[in-house]
Amino acid sequence: MSFATYFRSSSYAMVAVATLALFLAGGVHVALAALFAVILIVAWKIEGSKWQLSERVGLAIVILSIPLFFLDWQYQKELGEARERLGANALAHLIIFLSAIKLLQVKSDRDWVFLYLISFFEVLLAAGLSLSPVFLATLTLYLLCSLSTIIAFEIRKAGRAISAAETRILVPPDSRAFSRLVPNRRRRNSESARLPLISFGLLLLIFILALPLFVVAPRAGSAMITRSGLGLSNFIGFSENVSLGAIGELKQNDEVVMRVRLDDPEARREDFRWRGVALDEFSGRSWRKSADARRITQETSDRGFFQLGTTEDLHRLTTQTVFLEPIDSAVLFAAPRAVAVQGDFPFVRMDAEGSIQTRRHDSERIIYKVFSDLMQADPAVLRRDLRPYPAAFDRYLQLPQSFDPRITDLAQAMISRVRARNRYDAAKAIETQLRSDYGYSLTMKASGPDPLADFLFNIRAGHCEYFSTAMAVMLRTHGVAARVVNGFLPGEYNEASGAFTVRQSDAHSWVEVYFPETKSWITFDPTPAAGRTEPVRSGLAAQLGKYAEAFELIWYQYVVGYDKQEQRSLASSLHDRAFRYQHLLANTAQQLSQIAALISRRPLLAIAGLAVLGIVLWQLFRLKRFGWRGLGVSRSQDLSSRSAVEFYERLTRLLAQQGITRAPDQTPLEFAASAGFNEAVSITRAYNRVRYGAAKLSVSDQKHIEQWLAVLEKSQQED
């Protein structure tokens, strides 16, 4: 390839990549992008021919076409574009038009520079319109093309600066200086071959130099140009008044709503739900919040930490990091019974039904953490709960004015069938019967003046909203306080990102029943299994999609949403790792010096020790090669059970030092209960699970057991 061809190819590639970045950011329509691609090909074909436009003709076209952009502005305004987006679209059209005219005309050096500047403004506009990781790929490609083009442009200018006739006056034609001043064709071709490598090296240097700035400077987490109107609009089902059937409309869309990552992946459970809003008043055709339910408590915090409740044990908390897409709602989704929220919010509100809200975010993604206590009361305790409801809970027993009496009879039949004598068994009976006797469908919808009766006695199929409404109303007919909750199923778990991907199709509705003895709302879900299971996405395309989602999540967390909180977390992590490596190196150096001193004093003993070490390593190698099957247990089971035994032996030693010993007729759990320490009971339960239940101790379990032992040791020292 000649140097001239390389320069032209690099310049055209730079312009093309800039337009591609603007197209991927949503700045230009696909038809306009395709038209510009055709113009790019035509301009390449007519480059250097008589068909190119002259500079005067190009300037005249630009001047005469300026009124067209005012018409374009007005046309988009009539289409209802947002004001900020309107200006961005008009600017993108103008930039594309100027670039096309410059490509088609005869180009001097200043025209090439003008094209380069236009391409830079295209990339700048794309940066303001996009939060996608795709922009990183186009930006990297643009930087590579621009570096190569600018270097080639300077070489081209330098090659034309001194002619051969001018150099003969200064030096003889056979001089080496002449060959340096006037590059021959071979040298220029070799330069064009080296330029891509030079450009790539400069690009790598730029990223290395920019890395400290990336770590030091936190971002605001949103694009320069607002993305108003790009969020999930018509986000029905999460307002204070929801018509029966609204969730079904939401479930027909597969768009991503949020991604949720658990700090402890081992805490992942199949019955996870992301709670949105709870509704307590049913009119017969819709659910809404009553006046009492609208009462809110608002929390403000300068540190971004909002405490919403309390828990009996911090170890019961499950931490979720939520990456919520722009939605037309102020609701914050979380696992049930949120105790605290952490995020960059001016305030956090919680209503009387436990629903969490903050400022609206229909034009930006937000990141926040939620700490939830998922522990529920034991069913045996709930069955014994016969305490009457306080007067304030009458609203959870309210029924619509026009009510079909057959619903009461149906509920009585379901409860009597299993002879339920308490609230818990009554709720379980209705939940089970609805799951087994009715079908799940998104297409079959109840209608008429009483859609609930139509669902129960005619259609006998529907989606989750009809099931939750039926259960809540039937429980109310028998004096059981119940409410409906709208939220999301856990979504599809992505192993690549370690997070749940929650889509609109995961929207769900369920029931919460109140038990006054424990002052707790317990979750029941009467929807059949077909409405509660996630579709399995398999195949190569699905796997590649998971990796793409994982990269997008990393991009958003550590690039777009990189704020002061993430900055402190990163600095703390790097400091801890540096300290561990420093400590490891110091210990290694000390051990090596001790070994060297031992070898110098007793060489024969050192040789014997090395021989023994070699034999041990060889045996370990054979054990690893042939597996642990010969020992009769797996390696993980052996380590887990050994850890449990060690923890339990430490516990018994601590209790023995306080004069507490186990009687021969006592089981381990009876012995721990008689000791009078809750920590001893918790450790013994973990020991029983591993020793007799063939379970495994997780990292989280071992951490909690270590903390419980530390509490016992501290209490012993204080005594």
mmCIF file with all atom_site columns, C-alpha atoms in Angstrom, residues 11 14-15 18-19 22 91 94-96 98-99 102 109-126 142 146 149-150 153:
data_model
loop_
_atom_site.group_PDB
_atom_site.id
_atom_site.type_symbol
_atom_site.label_atom_id
_atom_site.label_alt_id
_atom_site.label_comp_id
_atom_site.label_asym_id
_atom_site.label_entity_id
_atom_site.label_seq_id
_atom_site.pdbx_PDB_ins_code
_atom_site.Cartn_x
_atom_site.Cartn_y
_atom_site.Cartn_z
_atom_site.occupancy
_atom_site.B_iso_or_equiv
_atom_site.pdbx_formal_charge
_atom_site.auth_seq_id
_atom_site.auth_comp_id
_atom_site.auth_asym_id
_atom_site.auth_atom_id
_atom_site.pdbx_PDB_model_num
ATOM 1  C CA . SER A 1 11  ? -8.705  9.580  7.268  1.00 0.00 ? 11  SER A CA 1
ATOM 2  C CA . MET A 1 14  ? -11.556 8.096  11.292 1.00 0.00 ? 14  MET A CA 1
ATOM 3  C CA . VAL A 1 15  ? -14.645 9.848  9.888  1.00 0.00 ? 15  VAL A CA 1
ATOM 4  C CA . ALA A 1 18  ? -16.965 8.780  14.490 1.00 0.00 ? 18  ALA A CA 1
ATOM 5  C CA . THR A 1 19  ? -20.267 8.493  12.613 1.00 0.00 ? 19  THR A CA 1
ATOM 6  C CA . LEU A 1 22  ? -22.907 8.689  16.944 1.00 0.00 ? 22  LEU A CA 1
ATOM 7  C CA . LEU A 1 91  ? -26.812 19.167 15.912 1.00 0.00 ? 91  LEU A CA 1
ATOM 8  C CA . LEU A 1 94  ? -25.888 19.340 10.879 1.00 0.00 ? 94  LEU A CA 1
ATOM 9  C CA . ILE A 1 95  ? -22.572 17.633 11.657 1.00 0.00 ? 95  ILE A CA 1
ATOM 10 C CA . ILE A 1 96  ? -23.355 14.694 9.352  1.00 0.00 ? 96  ILE A CA 1
ATOM 11 C CA . LEU A 1 98  ? -21.122 19.161 6.834  1.00 0.00 ? 98  LEU A CA 1
ATOM 12 C CA . SER A 1 99  ? -19.013 16.023 6.917  1.00 0.00 ? 99  SER A CA 1
ATOM 13 C CA . LYS A 1 102 ? -16.431 18.045 2.847  1.00 0.00 ? 102 LYS A CA 1
ATOM 14 C CA . ASP A 1 109 ? -4.969  20.460 4.177  1.00 0.00 ? 109 ASP A CA 1
ATOM 15 C CA . ARG A 1 110 ? -7.418  22.740 5.983  1.00 0.00 ? 110 ARG A CA 1
ATOM 16 C CA . ASP A 1 111 ? -10.337 20.668 4.634  1.00 0.00 ? 111 ASP A CA 1
ATOM 17 C CA . TRP A 1 112 ? -8.814  17.509 6.060  1.00 0.00 ? 112 TRP A CA 1
ATOM 18 C CA . VAL A 1 113 ? -8.337  19.278 9.399  1.00 0.00 ? 113 VAL A CA 1
ATOM 19 C CA . PHE A 1 114 ? -11.967 20.420 9.237  1.00 0.00 ? 114 PHE A CA 1
ATOM 20 C CA . LEU A 1 115 ? -13.066 16.803 8.696  1.00 0.00 ? 115 LEU A CA 1
ATOM 21 C CA . TYR A 1 116 ? -10.987 15.687 11.670 1.00 0.00 ? 116 TYR A CA 1
ATOM 22 C CA . LEU A 1 117 ? -12.578 18.340 13.888 1.00 0.00 ? 117 LEU A CA 1
ATOM 23 C CA . ILE A 1 118 ? -16.066 17.338 12.739 1.00 0.00 ? 118 ILE A CA 1
ATOM 24 C CA . SER A 1 119 ? -15.331 13.713 13.601 1.00 0.00 ? 119 SER A CA 1
ATOM 25 C CA . PHE A 1 120 ? -14.128 14.780 17.045 1.00 0.00 ? 120 PHE A CA 1
ATOM 26 C CA . PHE A 1 121 ? -17.390 16.665 17.674 1.00 0.00 ? 121 PHE A CA 1
ATOM 27 C CA . GLU A 1 122 ? -19.331 13.565 16.593 1.00 0.00 ? 122 GLU A CA 1
ATOM 28 C CA . VAL A 1 123 ? -17.536 11.465 19.209 1.00 0.00 ? 123 VAL A CA 1
ATOM 29 C CA . LEU A 1 124 ? -18.076 14.196 21.811 1.00 0.00 ? 124 LEU A CA 1
ATOM 30 C CA . LEU A 1 125 ? -21.795 14.266 21.043 1.00 0.00 ? 125 LEU A CA 1
ATOM 31 C CA . ALA A 1 126 ? -21.932 10.460 21.206 1.00 0.00 ? 126 ALA A CA 1
ATOM 32 C CA . TYR A 1 142 ? -11.562 6.154  16.985 1.00 0.00 ? 142 TYR A CA 1
ATOM 33 C CA . SER A 1 146 ? -7.114  9.416  14.807 1.00 0.00 ? 146 SER A CA 1
ATOM 34 C CA . THR A 1 149 ? -4.253  9.756  10.740 1.00 0.00 ? 149 THR A CA 1
ATOM 35 C CA . ILE A 1 150 ? -2.663  12.717 12.507 1.00 0.00 ? 150 ILE A CA 1
ATOM 36 C CA . PHE A 1 153 ? -0.972  13.933 8.038  1.00 0.00 ? 153 PHE A CA 1
#
